[in-house]
Coordinates of C-alpha atoms in Angstrom, one line a residue:
Chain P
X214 CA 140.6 76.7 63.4
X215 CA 137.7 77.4 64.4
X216 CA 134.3 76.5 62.2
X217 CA 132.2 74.3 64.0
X218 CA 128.5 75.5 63.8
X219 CA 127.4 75.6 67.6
X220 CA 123.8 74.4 66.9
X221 CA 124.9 71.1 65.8
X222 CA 127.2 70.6 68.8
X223 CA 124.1 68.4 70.6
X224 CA 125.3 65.6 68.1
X225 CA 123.0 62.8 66.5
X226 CA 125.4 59.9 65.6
X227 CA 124.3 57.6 62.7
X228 CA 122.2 54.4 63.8
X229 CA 124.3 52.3 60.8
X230 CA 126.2 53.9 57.6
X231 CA 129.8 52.7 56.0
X232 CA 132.1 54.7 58.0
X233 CA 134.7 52.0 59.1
X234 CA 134.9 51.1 63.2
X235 CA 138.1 52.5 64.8
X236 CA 138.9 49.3 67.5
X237 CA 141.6 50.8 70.5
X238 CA 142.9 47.7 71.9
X239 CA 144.0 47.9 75.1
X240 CA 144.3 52.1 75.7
X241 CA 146.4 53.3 78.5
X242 CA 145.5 57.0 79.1
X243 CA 141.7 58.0 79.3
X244 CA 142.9 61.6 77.6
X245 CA 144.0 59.5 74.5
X246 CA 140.5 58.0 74.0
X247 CA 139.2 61.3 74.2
X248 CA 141.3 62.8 71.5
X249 CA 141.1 59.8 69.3
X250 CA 136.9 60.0 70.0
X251 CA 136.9 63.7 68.2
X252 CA 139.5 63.0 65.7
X253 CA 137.5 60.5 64.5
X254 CA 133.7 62.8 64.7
X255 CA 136.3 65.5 62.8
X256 CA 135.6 63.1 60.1
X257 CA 132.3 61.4 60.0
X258 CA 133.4 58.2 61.8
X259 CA 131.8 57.1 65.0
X260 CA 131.5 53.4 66.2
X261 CA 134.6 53.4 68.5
X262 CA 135.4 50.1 69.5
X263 CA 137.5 49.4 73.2
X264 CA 139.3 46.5 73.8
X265 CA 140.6 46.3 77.4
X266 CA 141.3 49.5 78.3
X267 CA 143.9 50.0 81.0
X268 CA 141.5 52.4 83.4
X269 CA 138.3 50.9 83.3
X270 CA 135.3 51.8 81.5
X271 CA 133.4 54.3 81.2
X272 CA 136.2 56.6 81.9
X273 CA 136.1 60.2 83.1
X274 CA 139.1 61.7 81.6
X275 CA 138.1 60.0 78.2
X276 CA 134.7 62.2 78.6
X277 CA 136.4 65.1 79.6
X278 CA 138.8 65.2 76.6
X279 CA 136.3 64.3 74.2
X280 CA 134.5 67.5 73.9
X281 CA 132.0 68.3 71.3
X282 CA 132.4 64.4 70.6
X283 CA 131.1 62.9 73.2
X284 CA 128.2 60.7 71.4
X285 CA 131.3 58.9 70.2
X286 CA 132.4 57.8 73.5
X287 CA 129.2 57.6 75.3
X288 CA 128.4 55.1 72.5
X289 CA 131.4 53.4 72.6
X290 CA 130.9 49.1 72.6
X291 CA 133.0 47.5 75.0
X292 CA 135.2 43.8 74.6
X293 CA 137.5 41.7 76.5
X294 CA 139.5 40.5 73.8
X295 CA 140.2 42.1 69.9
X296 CA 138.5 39.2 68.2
X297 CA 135.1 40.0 69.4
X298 CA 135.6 43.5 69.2
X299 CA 135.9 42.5 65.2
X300 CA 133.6 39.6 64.9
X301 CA 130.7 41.6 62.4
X302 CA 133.3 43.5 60.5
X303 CA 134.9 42.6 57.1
X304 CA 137.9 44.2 56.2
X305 CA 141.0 45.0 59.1
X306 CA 143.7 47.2 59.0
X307 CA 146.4 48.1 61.4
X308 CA 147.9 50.8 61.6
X309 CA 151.6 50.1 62.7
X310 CA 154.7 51.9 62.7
X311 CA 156.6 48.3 61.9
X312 CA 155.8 45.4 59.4
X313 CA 157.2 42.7 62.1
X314 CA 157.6 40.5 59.2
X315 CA 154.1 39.5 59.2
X316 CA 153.5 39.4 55.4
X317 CA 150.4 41.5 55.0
X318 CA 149.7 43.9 52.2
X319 CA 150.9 47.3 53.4
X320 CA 149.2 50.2 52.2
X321 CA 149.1 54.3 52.6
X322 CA 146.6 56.0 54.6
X323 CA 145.3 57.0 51.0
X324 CA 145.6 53.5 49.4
X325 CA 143.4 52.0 52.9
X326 CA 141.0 55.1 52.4
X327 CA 140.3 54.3 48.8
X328 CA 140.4 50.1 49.7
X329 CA 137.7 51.0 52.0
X330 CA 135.1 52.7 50.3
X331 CA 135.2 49.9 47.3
X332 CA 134.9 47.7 49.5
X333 CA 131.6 49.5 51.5
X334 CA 129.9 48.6 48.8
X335 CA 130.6 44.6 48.7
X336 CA 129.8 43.5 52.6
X337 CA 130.3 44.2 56.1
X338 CA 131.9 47.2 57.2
X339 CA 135.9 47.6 57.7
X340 CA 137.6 48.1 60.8
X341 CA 140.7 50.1 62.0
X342 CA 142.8 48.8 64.5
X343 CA 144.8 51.0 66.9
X344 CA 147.0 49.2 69.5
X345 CA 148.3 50.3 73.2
X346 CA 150.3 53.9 73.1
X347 CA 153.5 52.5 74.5
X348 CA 153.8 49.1 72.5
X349 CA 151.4 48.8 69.9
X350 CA 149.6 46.1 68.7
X351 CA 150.7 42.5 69.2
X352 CA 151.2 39.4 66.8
X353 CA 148.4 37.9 67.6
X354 CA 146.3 41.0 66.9
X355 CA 147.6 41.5 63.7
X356 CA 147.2 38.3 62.4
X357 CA 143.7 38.8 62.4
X358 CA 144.2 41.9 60.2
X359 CA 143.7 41.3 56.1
X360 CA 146.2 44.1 55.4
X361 CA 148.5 46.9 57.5
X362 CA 148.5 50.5 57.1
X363 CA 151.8 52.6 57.2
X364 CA 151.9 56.4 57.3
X365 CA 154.8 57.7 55.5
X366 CA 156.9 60.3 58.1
X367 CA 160.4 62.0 58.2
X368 CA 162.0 58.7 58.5
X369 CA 164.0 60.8 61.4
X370 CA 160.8 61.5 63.6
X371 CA 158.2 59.1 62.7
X372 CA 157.0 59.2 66.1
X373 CA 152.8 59.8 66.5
X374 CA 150.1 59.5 69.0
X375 CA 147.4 57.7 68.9
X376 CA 145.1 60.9 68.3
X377 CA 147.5 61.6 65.5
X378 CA 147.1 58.3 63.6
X379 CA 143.2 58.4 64.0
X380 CA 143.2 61.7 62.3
X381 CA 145.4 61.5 59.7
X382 CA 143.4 57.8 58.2
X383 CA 140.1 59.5 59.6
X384 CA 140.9 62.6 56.8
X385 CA 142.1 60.3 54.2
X386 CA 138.9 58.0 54.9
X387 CA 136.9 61.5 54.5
X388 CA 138.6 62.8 51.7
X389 CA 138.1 59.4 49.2
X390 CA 134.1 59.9 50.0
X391 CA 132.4 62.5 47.2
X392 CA 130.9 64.1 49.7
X393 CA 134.3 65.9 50.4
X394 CA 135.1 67.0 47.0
X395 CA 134.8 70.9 46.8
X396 CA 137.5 71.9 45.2
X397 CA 138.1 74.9 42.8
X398 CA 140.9 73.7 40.1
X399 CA 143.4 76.1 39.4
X400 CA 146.7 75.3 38.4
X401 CA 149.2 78.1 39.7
X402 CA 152.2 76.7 39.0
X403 CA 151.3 75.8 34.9
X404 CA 150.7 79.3 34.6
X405 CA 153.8 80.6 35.5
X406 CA 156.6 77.9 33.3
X407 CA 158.5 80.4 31.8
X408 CA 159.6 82.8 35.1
X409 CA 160.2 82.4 39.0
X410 CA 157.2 84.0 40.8
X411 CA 158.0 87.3 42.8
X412 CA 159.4 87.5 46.5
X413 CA 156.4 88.7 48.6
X414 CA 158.7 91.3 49.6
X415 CA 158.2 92.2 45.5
X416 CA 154.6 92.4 45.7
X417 CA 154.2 94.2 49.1
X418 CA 156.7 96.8 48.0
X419 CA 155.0 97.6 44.6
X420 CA 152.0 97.2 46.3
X421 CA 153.1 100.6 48.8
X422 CA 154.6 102.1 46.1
X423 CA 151.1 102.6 44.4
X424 CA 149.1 103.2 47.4
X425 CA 151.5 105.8 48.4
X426 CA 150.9 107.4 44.7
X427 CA 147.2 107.2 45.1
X428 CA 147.4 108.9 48.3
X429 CA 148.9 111.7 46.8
X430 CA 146.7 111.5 43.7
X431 CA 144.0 112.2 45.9
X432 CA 142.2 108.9 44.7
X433 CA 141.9 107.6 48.5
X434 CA 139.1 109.2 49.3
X435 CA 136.1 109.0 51.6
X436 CA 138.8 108.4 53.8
X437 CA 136.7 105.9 55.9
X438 CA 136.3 104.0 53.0
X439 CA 140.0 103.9 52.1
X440 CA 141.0 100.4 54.7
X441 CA 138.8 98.2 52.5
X442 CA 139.5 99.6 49.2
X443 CA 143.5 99.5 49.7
X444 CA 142.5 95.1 51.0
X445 CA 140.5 94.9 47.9
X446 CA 143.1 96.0 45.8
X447 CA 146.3 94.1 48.0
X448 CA 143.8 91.2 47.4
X449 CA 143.6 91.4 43.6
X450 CA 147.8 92.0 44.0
X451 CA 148.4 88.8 45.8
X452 CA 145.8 86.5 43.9
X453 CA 147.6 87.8 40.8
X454 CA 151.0 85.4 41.3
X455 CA 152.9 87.8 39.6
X456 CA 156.6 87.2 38.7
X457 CA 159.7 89.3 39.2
X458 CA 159.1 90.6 35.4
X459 CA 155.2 91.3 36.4
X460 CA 156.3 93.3 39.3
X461 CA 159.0 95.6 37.3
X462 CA 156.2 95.9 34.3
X463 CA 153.4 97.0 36.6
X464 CA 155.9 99.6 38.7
X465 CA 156.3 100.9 35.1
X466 CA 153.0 101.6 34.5
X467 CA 152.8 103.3 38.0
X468 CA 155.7 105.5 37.7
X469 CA 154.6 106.4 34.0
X470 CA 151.1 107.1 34.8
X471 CA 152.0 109.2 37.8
X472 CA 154.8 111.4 36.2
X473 CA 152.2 111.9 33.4
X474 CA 152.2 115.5 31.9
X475 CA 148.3 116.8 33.1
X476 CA 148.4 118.7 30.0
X477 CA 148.8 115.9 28.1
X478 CA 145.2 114.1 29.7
Chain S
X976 CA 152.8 54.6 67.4
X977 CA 156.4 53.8 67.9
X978 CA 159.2 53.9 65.5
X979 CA 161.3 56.6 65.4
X980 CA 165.0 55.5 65.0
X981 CA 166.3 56.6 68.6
X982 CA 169.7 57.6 67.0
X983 CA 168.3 60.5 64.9
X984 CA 166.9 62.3 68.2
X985 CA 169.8 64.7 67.8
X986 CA 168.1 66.1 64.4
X987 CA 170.0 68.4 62.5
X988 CA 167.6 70.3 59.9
X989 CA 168.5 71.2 56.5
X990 CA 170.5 74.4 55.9
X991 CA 167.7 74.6 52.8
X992 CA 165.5 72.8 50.7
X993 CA 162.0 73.5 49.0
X994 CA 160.0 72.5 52.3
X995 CA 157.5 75.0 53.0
X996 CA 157.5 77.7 55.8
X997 CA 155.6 77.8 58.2
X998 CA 153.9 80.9 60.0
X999 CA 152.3 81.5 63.1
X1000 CA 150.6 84.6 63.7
X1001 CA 149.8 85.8 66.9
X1002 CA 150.0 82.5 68.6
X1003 CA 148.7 82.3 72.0
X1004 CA 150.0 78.9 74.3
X1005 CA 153.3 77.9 74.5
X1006 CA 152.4 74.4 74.3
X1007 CA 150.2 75.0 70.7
X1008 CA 153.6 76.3 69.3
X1009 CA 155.6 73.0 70.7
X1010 CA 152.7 70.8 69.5
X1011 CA 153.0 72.8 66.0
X1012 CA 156.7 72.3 65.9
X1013 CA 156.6 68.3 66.2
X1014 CA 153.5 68.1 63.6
X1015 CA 156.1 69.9 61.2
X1016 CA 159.0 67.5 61.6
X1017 CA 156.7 64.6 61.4
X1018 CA 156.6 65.7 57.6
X1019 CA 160.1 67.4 57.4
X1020 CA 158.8 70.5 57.6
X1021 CA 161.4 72.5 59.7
X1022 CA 161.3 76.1 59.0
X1023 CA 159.0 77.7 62.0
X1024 CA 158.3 81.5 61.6
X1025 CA 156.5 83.2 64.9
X1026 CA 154.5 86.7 64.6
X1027 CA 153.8 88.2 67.8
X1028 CA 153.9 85.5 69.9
X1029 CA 151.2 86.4 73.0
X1030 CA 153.8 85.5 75.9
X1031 CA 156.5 86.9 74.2
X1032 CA 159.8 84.3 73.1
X1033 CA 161.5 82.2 73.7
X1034 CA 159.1 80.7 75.4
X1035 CA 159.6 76.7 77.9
X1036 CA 156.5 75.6 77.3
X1037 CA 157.0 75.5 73.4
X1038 CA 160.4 74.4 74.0
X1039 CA 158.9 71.7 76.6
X1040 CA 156.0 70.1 74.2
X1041 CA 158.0 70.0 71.2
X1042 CA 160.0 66.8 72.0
X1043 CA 161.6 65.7 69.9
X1044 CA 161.5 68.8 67.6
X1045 CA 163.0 70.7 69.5
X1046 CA 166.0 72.3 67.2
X1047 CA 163.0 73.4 65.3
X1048 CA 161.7 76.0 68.1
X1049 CA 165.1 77.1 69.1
X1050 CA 165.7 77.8 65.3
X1051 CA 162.5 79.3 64.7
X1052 CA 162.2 83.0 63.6
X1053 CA 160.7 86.1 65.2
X1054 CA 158.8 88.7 63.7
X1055 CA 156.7 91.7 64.3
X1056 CA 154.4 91.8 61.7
X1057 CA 153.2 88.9 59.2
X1058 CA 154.6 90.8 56.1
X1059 CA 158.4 90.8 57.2
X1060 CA 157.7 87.1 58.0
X1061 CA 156.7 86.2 54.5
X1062 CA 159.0 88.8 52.6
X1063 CA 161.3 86.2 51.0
X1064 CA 158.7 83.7 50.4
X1065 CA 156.9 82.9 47.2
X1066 CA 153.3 81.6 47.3
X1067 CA 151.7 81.5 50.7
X1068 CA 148.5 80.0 51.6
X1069 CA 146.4 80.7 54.6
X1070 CA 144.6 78.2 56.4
X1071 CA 141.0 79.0 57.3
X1072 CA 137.4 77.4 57.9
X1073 CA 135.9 80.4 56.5
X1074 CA 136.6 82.1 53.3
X1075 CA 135.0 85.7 54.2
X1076 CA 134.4 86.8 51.2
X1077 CA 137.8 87.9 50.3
X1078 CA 137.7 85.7 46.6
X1079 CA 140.9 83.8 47.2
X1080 CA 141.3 80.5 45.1
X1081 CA 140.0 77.9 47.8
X1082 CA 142.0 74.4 48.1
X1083 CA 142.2 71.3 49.4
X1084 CA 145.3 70.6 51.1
X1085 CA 146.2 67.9 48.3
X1086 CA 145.5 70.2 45.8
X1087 CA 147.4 72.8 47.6
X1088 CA 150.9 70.4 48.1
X1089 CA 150.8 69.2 44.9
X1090 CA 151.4 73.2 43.6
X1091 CA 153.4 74.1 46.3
X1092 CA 155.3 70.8 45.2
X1093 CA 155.4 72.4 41.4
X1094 CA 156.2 75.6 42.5
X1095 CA 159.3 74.6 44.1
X1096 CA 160.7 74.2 41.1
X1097 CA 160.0 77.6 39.9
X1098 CA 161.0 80.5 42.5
X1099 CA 161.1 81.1 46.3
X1100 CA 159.7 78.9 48.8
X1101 CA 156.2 78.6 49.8
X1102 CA 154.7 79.6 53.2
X1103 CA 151.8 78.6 55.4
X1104 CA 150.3 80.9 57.6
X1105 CA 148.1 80.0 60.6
X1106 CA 146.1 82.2 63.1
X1107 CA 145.7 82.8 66.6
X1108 CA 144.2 79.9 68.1
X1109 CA 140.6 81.6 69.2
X1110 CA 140.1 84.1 66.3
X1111 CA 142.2 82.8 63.1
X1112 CA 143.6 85.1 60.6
X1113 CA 142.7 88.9 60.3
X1114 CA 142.0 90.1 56.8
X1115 CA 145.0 92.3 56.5
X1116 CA 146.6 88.9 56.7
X1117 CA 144.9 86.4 54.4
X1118 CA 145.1 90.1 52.1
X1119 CA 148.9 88.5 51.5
X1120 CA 148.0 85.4 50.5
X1121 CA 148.2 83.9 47.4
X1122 CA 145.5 81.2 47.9
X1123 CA 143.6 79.5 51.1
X1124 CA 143.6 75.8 52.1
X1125 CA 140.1 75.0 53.3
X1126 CA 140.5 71.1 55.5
X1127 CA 137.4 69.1 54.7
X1128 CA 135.8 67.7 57.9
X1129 CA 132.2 66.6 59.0
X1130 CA 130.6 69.9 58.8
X1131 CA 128.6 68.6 61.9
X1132 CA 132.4 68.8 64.1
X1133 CA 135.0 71.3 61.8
X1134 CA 136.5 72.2 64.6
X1135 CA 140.9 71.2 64.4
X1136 CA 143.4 72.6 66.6
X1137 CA 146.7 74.5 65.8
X1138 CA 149.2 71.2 65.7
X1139 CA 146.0 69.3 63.8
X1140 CA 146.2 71.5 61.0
X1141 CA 149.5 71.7 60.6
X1142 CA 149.8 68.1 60.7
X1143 CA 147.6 67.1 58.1
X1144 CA 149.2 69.8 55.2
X1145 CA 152.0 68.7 56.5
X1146 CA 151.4 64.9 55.9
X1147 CA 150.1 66.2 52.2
X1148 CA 153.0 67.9 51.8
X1149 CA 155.2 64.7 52.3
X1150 CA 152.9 62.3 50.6
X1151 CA 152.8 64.7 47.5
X1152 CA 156.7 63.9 47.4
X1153 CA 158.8 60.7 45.4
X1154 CA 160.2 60.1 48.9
X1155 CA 157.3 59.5 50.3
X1156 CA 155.9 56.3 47.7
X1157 CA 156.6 52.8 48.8
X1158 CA 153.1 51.4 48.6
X1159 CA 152.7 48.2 47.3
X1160 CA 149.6 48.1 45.0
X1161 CA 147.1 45.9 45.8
X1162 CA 142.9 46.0 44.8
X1163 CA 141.5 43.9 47.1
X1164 CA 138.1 45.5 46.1
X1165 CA 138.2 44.2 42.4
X1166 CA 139.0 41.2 43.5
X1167 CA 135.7 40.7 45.3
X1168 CA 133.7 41.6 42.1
X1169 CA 131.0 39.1 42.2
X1170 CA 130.4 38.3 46.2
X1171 CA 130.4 39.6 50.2
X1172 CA 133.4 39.8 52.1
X1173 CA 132.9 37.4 54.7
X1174 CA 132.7 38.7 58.7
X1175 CA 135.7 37.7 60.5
X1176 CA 133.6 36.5 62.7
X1177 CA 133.0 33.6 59.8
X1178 CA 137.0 33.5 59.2
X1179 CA 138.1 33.1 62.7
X1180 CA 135.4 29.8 63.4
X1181 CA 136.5 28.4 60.3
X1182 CA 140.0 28.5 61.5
X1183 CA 139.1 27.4 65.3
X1184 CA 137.7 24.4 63.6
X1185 CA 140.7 23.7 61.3
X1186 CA 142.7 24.5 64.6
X1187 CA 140.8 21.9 66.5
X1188 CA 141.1 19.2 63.6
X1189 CA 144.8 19.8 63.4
X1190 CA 145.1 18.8 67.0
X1191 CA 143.1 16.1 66.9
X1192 CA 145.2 14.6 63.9
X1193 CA 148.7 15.2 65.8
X1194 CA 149.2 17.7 62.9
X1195 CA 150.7 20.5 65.5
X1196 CA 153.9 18.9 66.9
X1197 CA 156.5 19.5 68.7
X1198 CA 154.1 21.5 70.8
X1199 CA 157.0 24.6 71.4
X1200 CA 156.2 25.5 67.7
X1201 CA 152.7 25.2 67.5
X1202 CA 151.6 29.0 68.6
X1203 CA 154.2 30.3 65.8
X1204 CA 152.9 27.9 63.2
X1205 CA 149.1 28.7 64.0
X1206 CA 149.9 32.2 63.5
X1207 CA 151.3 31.9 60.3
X1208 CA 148.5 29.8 59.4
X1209 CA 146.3 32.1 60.6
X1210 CA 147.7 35.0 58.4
X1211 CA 147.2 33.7 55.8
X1212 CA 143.0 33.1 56.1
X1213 CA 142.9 36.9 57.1
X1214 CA 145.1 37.7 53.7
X1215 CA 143.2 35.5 52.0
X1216 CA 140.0 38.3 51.5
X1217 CA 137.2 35.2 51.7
X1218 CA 134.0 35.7 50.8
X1219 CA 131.1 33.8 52.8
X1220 CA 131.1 31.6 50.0
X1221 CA 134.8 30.8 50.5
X1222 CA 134.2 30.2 54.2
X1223 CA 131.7 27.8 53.6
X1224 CA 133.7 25.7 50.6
X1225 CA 136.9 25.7 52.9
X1226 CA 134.9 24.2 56.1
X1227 CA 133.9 21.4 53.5
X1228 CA 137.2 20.8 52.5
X1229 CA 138.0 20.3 56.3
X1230 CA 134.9 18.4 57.2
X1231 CA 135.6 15.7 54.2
X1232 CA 139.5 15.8 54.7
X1233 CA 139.5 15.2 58.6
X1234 CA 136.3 12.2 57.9
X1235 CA 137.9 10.5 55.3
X1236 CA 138.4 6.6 56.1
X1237 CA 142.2 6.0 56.8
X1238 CA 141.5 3.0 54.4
X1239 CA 140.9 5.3 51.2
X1240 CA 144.6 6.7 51.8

């Protein structure tokens, strides 16, 4: 996945904007900062908050595994206890893998996202709050939160890091902005109610039959332009979402056109 | 971010079901393929297909980092070319930060699992197809694709590994699913209409002071259930989404309630 443009690597963080604060309270592993620190830049958030962390602070593994993102930890405030750490924000959420019978509002990732931005608008910024990797937040932490956040998993392997969590609320908190819409609408599966699309298989086969037929019809030809001609056309193939029926009608025309009588042109 | 059920470790993966493939080409570390593997299973995906794998397969260090996940390495798939990978497949979708020019339909990954979601119903299974970590996809390869899946991120910091990728279509994949809505629906944001969410800051003081009048009036006895009983009190100030305004009316509430001349009562 690579995309990153390399001249912007020397990153300028924002002096204020309405990305939400991402509070760790008491992190264990220096490597785990680090990771959290650039799934958070992945998305445009960047006031990382550290409450306690086991190691000390600053912290040289946290650097080290922060790379290309390491504004965020450089920057990153210091507390000794979770209620300072959120004494200027507004709105808290926890992200927590159990409700604890705590009675808070529990939302999606998407739900928070969208809560979030509304609520930019109306007040002091929100925070996220992350607890320790092995136990997770405490009571007494989330009672300061106004709601929880739950990512829905394989209820048989709900099991994710720290890095993990940040990313996946991070990308949600991304997505609800405007800036991230970008999106082409098409609507494959409308198109195609009334058959099953083809097996690739289908489409790769037809797709050989004709280039094999074109070789022989001489059509291939400079032959160092012949590679990106036969993509161009694969291209147009695959982007055509043919169905089973699609695939037997176009061999048809193939096999027609190519047994055509020459006299008959 | 605990909570995996420790009973369902043994994980047994669905002989089938409309979860999407998933294919890597060409991958490179061992440990990018385990990491891959658990990002899947997260969201139920579960059916791992492997191109070329650089140090050949099966490989430890895959089987090493995917705990957890791991029936989903040793039933993963091997293949020597990307087409025999996606031959009984239906719509497959490439992930890739750039589109290079090669006029595919470019989606979000909502977008994307909300078709894959509708094609289900309508022919084969869909795939996913991810590149070598340092390069990505070759042309020849995103030539079989039906569509690409572009990840918005900060375009300052684009840059997502392997399991990163996979995790976050994966999670849209889930969340585009029945199974995956249990949210209760809340608005905190309309709620607020006409005034600032207060800083916690504001919320906490408020309650230290009500804390501190409680005391004083012998309110918090027997002492053994005082933390418990603060806590719950405390809940509910941080559910209660004050405004400043709010703050400011509930400390007069407290002032006039804890001055009032024991005579009046």
């Amino acid at each position: 996945m690579a995309g990153t443009d390399k001249r912007k690597q020397d990153i300028v963080l924002p002096d204020s904007d309405d990305a939400p604060a991402v509070i760790l309270v008491e992190p264990q592993m220096g490597e785990n900062i680090g990771f959290a620190a650039r799934a958070m830049w992945n998305f445009g958030l960047h006031d990382l908050r550290i409450v306690n962390p086991r190691d000390g602070w600053p912290n040289e593994k946290a650097e080290a595994a922060s790379s290309g993102a390491l504004a965020v930890i450089q920057q990153a405030k210091l507390y000794d206890n979770t209620r300072d750490a959120v004494a200027d924000l507004g709105f808290i959420m926890a992200t927590t893998a159990r409700e604890r019978g705590q009675k808070k509002s529990v939302m999606t990732p998407n739900h928070a996202a969208l809560e979030m931005r509304a609520l930019a608008q109306k007040g002091p910024k929100a925070g996220l709050l992350f607890g320790p990797e092995r136990s997770g937040l405490n009571n007494d932490d989330i009672a300061l939160c106004d709601a929880l956040i739950r990512i829905p998993t394989n209820p048989a392997y709900a099991s994710l890091n720290l890095a993990q969590a940040v990313l996946l609320i991070g990308y949600e908190w991304f997505q609800a902005g405007a800036a991230a819409r970008g999106d082409e609408e098409i609507t494959v599966s409308a198109r195609i109610a009334e058959d099953n699309l083809a097996r690739k298989e289908s489409v790769t086969r037809l797709f050989d039959h004709m280039q094999d037929m074109l070789e022989k019809s001489g059509f291939l030809h400079p032959p160092e332009k012949t590679p990106e001609m036969m993509r161009n056309l694969q291209n147009m193939f695959h982007r055509m979402g043919m169905t089973e029926q699609d695939v037997s009608t176009f061999r048809g025309v193939i096999r027609y056109l190519s047994e055509m009588d020459p006299d008959k042109l």
